[in-house]
Amino acid sequence: MSDVLKSDVYHSMETASKYKKTQSNAKDRVDQELLQQYLDKLMQDGYVVVPDLLNQEQLDIIREEVTPMLNHKGRNFFEGELTQRIYSVMAKTFALNPMVEHPMILALLDAVLMPSYLLSQLQVINILPGEKQQPLHADDGYVQMPRPRKCVSAATVWAIDDFTAENGGTMVIPGSHNWGDKHPDESDLKNQVHCEMKAGSAVFFLGTLWHGGGANVSDQPRLAATAQYCEGFIRPQENFSLSVPLERAAQCSEDIKRMLGYSIFGPFMGMVDGKHPKRLLEPF
């Protein structure tokens, strides 16, 4: 890096104090004892179900906003041929934003990821009747780092409808976050657990946990949403800088702007023309 560019970057980082926030203050806004209980469960099993995070009004808004967009079928076996997915969600609706930045979720993320973590993916997922179980996978399996290791991502799956064993609720293998480079075998599949939970709840799991959407053997669809997060030095799965227009990103909260990539990891990773990327939002 040239001395001129380096100077510009460091000057931006030192003087633009309003841009320095790299982590939420969510821990101060949640019950500490409850947070610790969730963290203990998360570290032991690789996942934890967190109940009653969204109220009925929030659920109704999400359903009202996304239902008109659920007018298609799936495109492959992994995503589900009978599973409807909505991508680039923030370009279309902000109804999921309270879910993405819920204080309890941010507090958990602050505990397991480094500051300046990013939103990696945000989707609506509607599993239709007759859908088969999704292949089990680990979300940060695309990161070519040997296991066992610390996760470099974490994820949430939110129940917009109740999750049951019959309608395709998320399946997990407890403890699989600690595995080496093995894949689930037949004996492991016997230890799968359904994440049964009421609408408004979420399952939070580490990126190293083996999991997948369950089969929907009911006669009703099962609506959910997922927000996934990754370390600031990992490339997110969705390219939000292209999919979410600047004027819409500018309308988001400071936490979401940071997680969309309008933030800096370390002294200068993520800069734009030697400056903090949040400057791009100033005209809006």
mmCIF file of C-alpha atoms in Angstrom, residues 68-263:
data_model
loop_
_atom_site.group_PDB
_atom_site.id
_atom_site.type_symbol
_atom_site.label_atom_id
_atom_site.label_comp_id
_atom_site.label_asym_id
_atom_site.label_seq_id
_atom_site.Cartn_x
_atom_site.Cartn_y
_atom_site.Cartn_z
ATOM 1 C CA PRO A 68 -46.883 -11.626 -2.296
ATOM 2 C CA MET A 69 -43.297 -12.515 -3.246
ATOM 3 C CA LEU A 70 -43.797 -16.248 -2.642
ATOM 4 C CA ASN A 71 -45.012 -17.001 -6.156
ATOM 5 C CA HIS A 72 -42.407 -19.489 -7.357
ATOM 6 C CA LYS A 73 -40.966 -22.948 -6.703
ATOM 7 C CA GLY A 74 -37.448 -24.044 -5.774
ATOM 8 C CA ARG A 75 -34.638 -24.514 -8.273
ATOM 9 C CA ASN A 76 -32.506 -27.418 -7.010
ATOM 10 C CA PHE A 77 -32.337 -30.262 -4.514
ATOM 11 C CA PHE A 78 -30.200 -28.443 -1.955
ATOM 12 C CA GLU A 79 -32.346 -25.317 -1.830
ATOM 13 C CA GLY A 80 -35.449 -27.458 -2.138
ATOM 14 C CA GLU A 81 -37.557 -28.038 -5.218
ATOM 15 C CA LEU A 82 -40.668 -27.415 -3.116
ATOM 16 C CA THR A 83 -39.095 -24.588 -1.113
ATOM 17 C CA GLN A 84 -39.679 -20.932 -1.912
ATOM 18 C CA ARG A 85 -36.822 -18.525 -1.151
ATOM 19 C CA ILE A 86 -36.613 -14.739 -1.265
ATOM 20 C CA TYR A 87 -33.142 -13.227 -1.647
ATOM 21 C CA SER A 88 -31.955 -9.576 -1.488
ATOM 22 C CA VAL A 89 -34.591 -9.069 1.175
ATOM 23 C CA MET A 90 -33.555 -5.566 2.281
ATOM 24 C CA ALA A 91 -33.822 -4.326 -1.280
ATOM 25 C CA LYS A 92 -37.508 -5.325 -1.162
ATOM 26 C CA THR A 93 -38.652 -4.869 2.442
ATOM 27 C CA PHE A 94 -37.326 -3.802 5.835
ATOM 28 C CA ALA A 95 -39.809 -6.051 7.648
ATOM 29 C CA LEU A 96 -37.033 -8.467 8.678
ATOM 30 C CA ASN A 97 -34.705 -5.780 10.044
ATOM 31 C CA PRO A 98 -35.913 -6.153 13.679
ATOM 32 C CA MET A 99 -35.068 -9.828 13.387
ATOM 33 C CA VAL A 100 -31.578 -9.187 11.979
ATOM 34 C CA GLU A 101 -30.623 -6.805 14.789
ATOM 35 C CA HIS A 102 -32.576 -8.207 17.720
ATOM 36 C CA PRO A 103 -30.607 -7.331 20.884
ATOM 37 C CA MET A 104 -30.417 -10.929 22.127
ATOM 38 C CA ILE A 105 -29.133 -12.139 18.754
ATOM 39 C CA LEU A 106 -26.548 -9.347 18.589
ATOM 40 C CA ALA A 107 -25.457 -10.127 22.155
ATOM 41 C CA LEU A 108 -24.891 -13.764 21.186
ATOM 42 C CA LEU A 109 -23.011 -12.704 18.067
ATOM 43 C CA ASP A 110 -20.844 -10.306 20.059
ATOM 44 C CA ALA A 111 -19.876 -13.253 22.261
ATOM 45 C CA VAL A 112 -18.923 -15.714 19.502
ATOM 46 C CA LEU A 113 -17.606 -13.536 16.656
ATOM 47 C CA MET A 114 -15.003 -10.790 16.495
ATOM 48 C CA PRO A 115 -16.043 -7.127 16.315
ATOM 49 C CA SER A 116 -17.003 -5.916 12.826
ATOM 50 C CA TYR A 117 -18.811 -9.142 11.917
ATOM 51 C CA LEU A 118 -20.983 -8.897 8.807
ATOM 52 C CA LEU A 119 -24.388 -10.045 7.669
ATOM 53 C CA SER A 120 -23.612 -12.932 5.343
ATOM 54 C CA GLN A 121 -27.061 -13.851 4.085
ATOM 55 C CA LEU A 122 -30.701 -12.924 4.653
ATOM 56 C CA GLN A 123 -33.506 -15.054 3.218
ATOM 57 C CA VAL A 124 -37.158 -15.867 3.563
ATOM 58 C CA ILE A 125 -37.712 -19.634 3.332
ATOM 59 C CA ASN A 126 -41.125 -21.194 2.815
ATOM 60 C CA ILE A 127 -41.147 -25.010 2.830
ATOM 61 C CA LEU A 128 -44.182 -26.386 1.001
ATOM 62 C CA PRO A 129 -45.970 -29.674 1.781
ATOM 63 C CA GLY A 130 -44.167 -32.676 0.338
ATOM 64 C CA GLU A 131 -40.681 -31.175 0.546
ATOM 65 C CA LYS A 132 -37.898 -33.617 1.416
ATOM 66 C CA GLN A 133 -35.314 -33.067 4.124
ATOM 67 C CA GLN A 134 -32.513 -30.769 3.054
ATOM 68 C CA PRO A 135 -29.037 -32.319 2.958
ATOM 69 C CA LEU A 136 -27.216 -31.684 6.206
ATOM 70 C CA HIS A 137 -24.455 -29.112 5.970
ATOM 71 C CA ALA A 138 -22.360 -26.652 7.990
ATOM 72 C CA ASP A 139 -22.837 -23.022 6.971
ATOM 73 C CA ASP A 140 -19.162 -22.089 7.073
ATOM 74 C CA GLY A 141 -18.115 -25.270 5.310
ATOM 75 C CA TYR A 142 -17.258 -23.132 2.287
ATOM 76 C CA VAL A 143 -14.384 -21.627 4.291
ATOM 77 C CA GLN A 144 -11.373 -23.807 3.542
ATOM 78 C CA MET A 145 -9.967 -24.020 7.069
ATOM 79 C CA PRO A 146 -9.375 -27.435 8.680
ATOM 80 C CA ARG A 147 -11.728 -28.608 11.406
ATOM 81 C CA PRO A 148 -12.086 -28.850 14.331
ATOM 82 C CA ARG A 149 -11.829 -25.083 14.717
ATOM 83 C CA LYS A 150 -13.606 -22.045 16.038
ATOM 84 C CA CYS A 151 -16.567 -21.029 13.936
ATOM 85 C CA VAL A 152 -16.143 -18.086 11.573
ATOM 86 C CA SER A 153 -19.883 -17.647 11.151
ATOM 87 C CA ALA A 154 -23.146 -18.052 13.023
ATOM 88 C CA ALA A 155 -26.761 -18.209 11.912
ATOM 89 C CA THR A 156 -30.332 -17.797 12.995
ATOM 90 C CA VAL A 157 -33.441 -19.492 11.648
ATOM 91 C CA TRP A 158 -36.636 -17.733 12.693
ATOM 92 C CA ALA A 159 -40.034 -19.367 12.989
ATOM 93 C CA ILE A 160 -42.675 -17.209 11.309
ATOM 94 C CA ASP A 161 -44.946 -20.254 11.543
ATOM 95 C CA ASP A 162 -44.637 -22.712 14.410
ATOM 96 C CA PHE A 163 -41.826 -25.227 13.773
ATOM 97 C CA THR A 164 -42.877 -28.843 14.306
ATOM 98 C CA ALA A 165 -41.434 -32.267 13.562
ATOM 99 C CA GLU A 166 -44.026 -32.603 10.797
ATOM 100 C CA ASN A 167 -43.767 -29.305 8.915
ATOM 101 C CA GLY A 168 -40.057 -29.044 8.167
ATOM 102 C CA GLY A 169 -38.590 -27.467 11.276
ATOM 103 C CA THR A 170 -34.793 -27.172 11.261
ATOM 104 C CA MET A 171 -32.851 -30.374 12.010
ATOM 105 C CA VAL A 172 -29.547 -30.264 13.925
ATOM 106 C CA ILE A 173 -26.978 -32.760 15.199
ATOM 107 C CA PRO A 174 -26.056 -31.617 18.712
ATOM 108 C CA GLY A 175 -22.320 -31.494 19.315
ATOM 109 C CA SER A 176 -21.401 -31.692 15.628
ATOM 110 C CA HIS A 177 -19.875 -28.210 15.829
ATOM 111 C CA ASN A 178 -16.880 -29.869 17.495
ATOM 112 C CA TRP A 179 -16.319 -32.478 14.789
ATOM 113 C CA GLY A 180 -13.220 -32.699 12.653
ATOM 114 C CA ASP A 181 -13.522 -33.113 8.888
ATOM 115 C CA LYS A 182 -16.045 -35.968 9.112
ATOM 116 C CA HIS A 183 -19.485 -35.923 7.510
ATOM 117 C CA PRO A 184 -22.623 -37.329 9.149
ATOM 118 C CA ASP A 185 -23.049 -41.089 8.763
ATOM 119 C CA GLU A 186 -26.098 -43.263 9.391
ATOM 120 C CA SER A 187 -25.450 -43.450 13.128
ATOM 121 C CA ASP A 188 -25.172 -39.663 13.328
ATOM 122 C CA LEU A 189 -28.485 -39.228 11.527
ATOM 123 C CA LYS A 190 -30.180 -41.125 14.351
ATOM 124 C CA ASN A 191 -29.115 -38.302 16.674
ATOM 125 C CA GLN A 192 -30.772 -35.541 14.666
ATOM 126 C CA VAL A 193 -33.014 -33.239 16.679
ATOM 127 C CA HIS A 194 -36.006 -31.227 15.444
ATOM 128 C CA CYS A 195 -35.878 -27.601 16.555
ATOM 129 C CA GLU A 196 -39.537 -27.417 17.503
ATOM 130 C CA MET A 197 -40.503 -23.879 18.537
ATOM 131 C CA LYS A 198 -43.323 -21.384 18.490
ATOM 132 C CA ALA A 199 -43.653 -18.603 15.910
ATOM 133 C CA GLY A 200 -41.537 -15.625 16.950
ATOM 134 C CA SER A 201 -38.735 -17.841 18.265
ATOM 135 C CA ALA A 202 -35.336 -18.450 16.684
ATOM 136 C CA VAL A 203 -32.707 -21.153 16.709
ATOM 137 C CA PHE A 204 -29.183 -19.700 16.884
ATOM 138 C CA PHE A 205 -26.330 -21.983 15.851
ATOM 139 C CA LEU A 206 -22.628 -21.877 15.128
ATOM 140 C CA GLY A 207 -21.398 -22.071 11.548
ATOM 141 C CA THR A 208 -19.650 -25.379 12.251
ATOM 142 C CA LEU A 209 -22.878 -27.160 13.283
ATOM 143 C CA TRP A 210 -24.328 -29.768 10.919
ATOM 144 C CA HIS A 211 -27.980 -28.935 10.239
ATOM 145 C CA GLY A 212 -30.634 -28.710 7.517
ATOM 146 C CA GLY A 213 -34.274 -27.981 6.856
ATOM 147 C CA GLY A 214 -36.588 -30.812 7.792
ATOM 148 C CA ALA A 215 -39.046 -32.650 5.543
ATOM 149 C CA ASN A 216 -42.532 -31.153 5.431
ATOM 150 C CA VAL A 217 -44.916 -34.089 5.777
ATOM 151 C CA SER A 218 -47.799 -31.855 6.887
ATOM 152 C CA ASP A 219 -50.504 -30.378 4.635
ATOM 153 C CA GLN A 220 -49.463 -26.755 5.291
ATOM 154 C CA PRO A 221 -46.422 -24.635 4.285
ATOM 155 C CA ARG A 222 -43.898 -23.631 6.929
ATOM 156 C CA LEU A 223 -42.694 -20.022 6.712
ATOM 157 C CA ALA A 224 -39.341 -19.009 8.151
ATOM 158 C CA ALA A 225 -36.523 -16.539 7.714
ATOM 159 C CA THR A 226 -32.785 -16.924 8.176
ATOM 160 C CA ALA A 227 -30.104 -14.363 8.931
ATOM 161 C CA GLN A 228 -26.517 -15.551 8.760
ATOM 162 C CA TYR A 229 -23.452 -13.651 9.946
ATOM 163 C CA CYS A 230 -19.710 -14.021 9.380
ATOM 164 C CA GLU A 231 -16.399 -12.639 10.574
ATOM 165 C CA GLY A 232 -15.361 -9.358 8.980
ATOM 166 C CA PHE A 233 -12.487 -11.014 7.129
ATOM 167 C CA ILE A 234 -14.737 -13.645 5.496
ATOM 168 C CA ARG A 235 -16.562 -12.939 2.243
ATOM 169 C CA PRO A 236 -20.346 -12.872 2.881
ATOM 170 C CA GLN A 237 -22.503 -15.252 0.875
ATOM 171 C CA GLU A 238 -24.686 -12.399 -0.423
ATOM 172 C CA ASN A 239 -23.090 -9.350 -2.019
ATOM 173 C CA PHE A 240 -25.160 -6.712 -0.247
ATOM 174 C CA SER A 241 -23.158 -3.805 -1.663
ATOM 175 C CA LEU A 242 -24.660 -4.716 -5.053
ATOM 176 C CA SER A 243 -28.070 -6.049 -4.047
ATOM 177 C CA VAL A 244 -29.120 -3.310 -1.592
ATOM 178 C CA PRO A 245 -29.175 0.198 -3.143
ATOM 179 C CA LEU A 246 -27.260 2.896 -1.260
ATOM 180 C CA GLU A 247 -30.400 4.903 -0.579
ATOM 181 C CA ARG A 248 -32.022 1.903 1.124
ATOM 182 C CA ALA A 249 -28.904 1.041 3.115
ATOM 183 C CA ALA A 250 -28.828 4.634 4.343
ATOM 184 C CA GLN A 251 -32.291 4.143 5.872
ATOM 185 C CA CYS A 252 -31.116 1.243 8.039
ATOM 186 C CA SER A 253 -29.931 1.399 11.638
ATOM 187 C CA GLU A 254 -26.283 1.855 12.518
ATOM 188 C CA ASP A 255 -25.956 -1.842 13.425
ATOM 189 C CA ILE A 256 -27.382 -2.979 10.098
ATOM 190 C CA LYS A 257 -25.281 -0.500 8.105
ATOM 191 C CA ARG A 258 -22.238 -1.954 9.835
ATOM 192 C CA MET A 259 -23.296 -5.526 9.095
ATOM 193 C CA LEU A 260 -24.077 -4.746 5.447
ATOM 194 C CA GLY A 261 -20.422 -3.827 5.016
ATOM 195 C CA TYR A 262 -20.379 -0.096 5.700
ATOM 196 C CA SER A 263 -17.720 -0.743 8.308
#
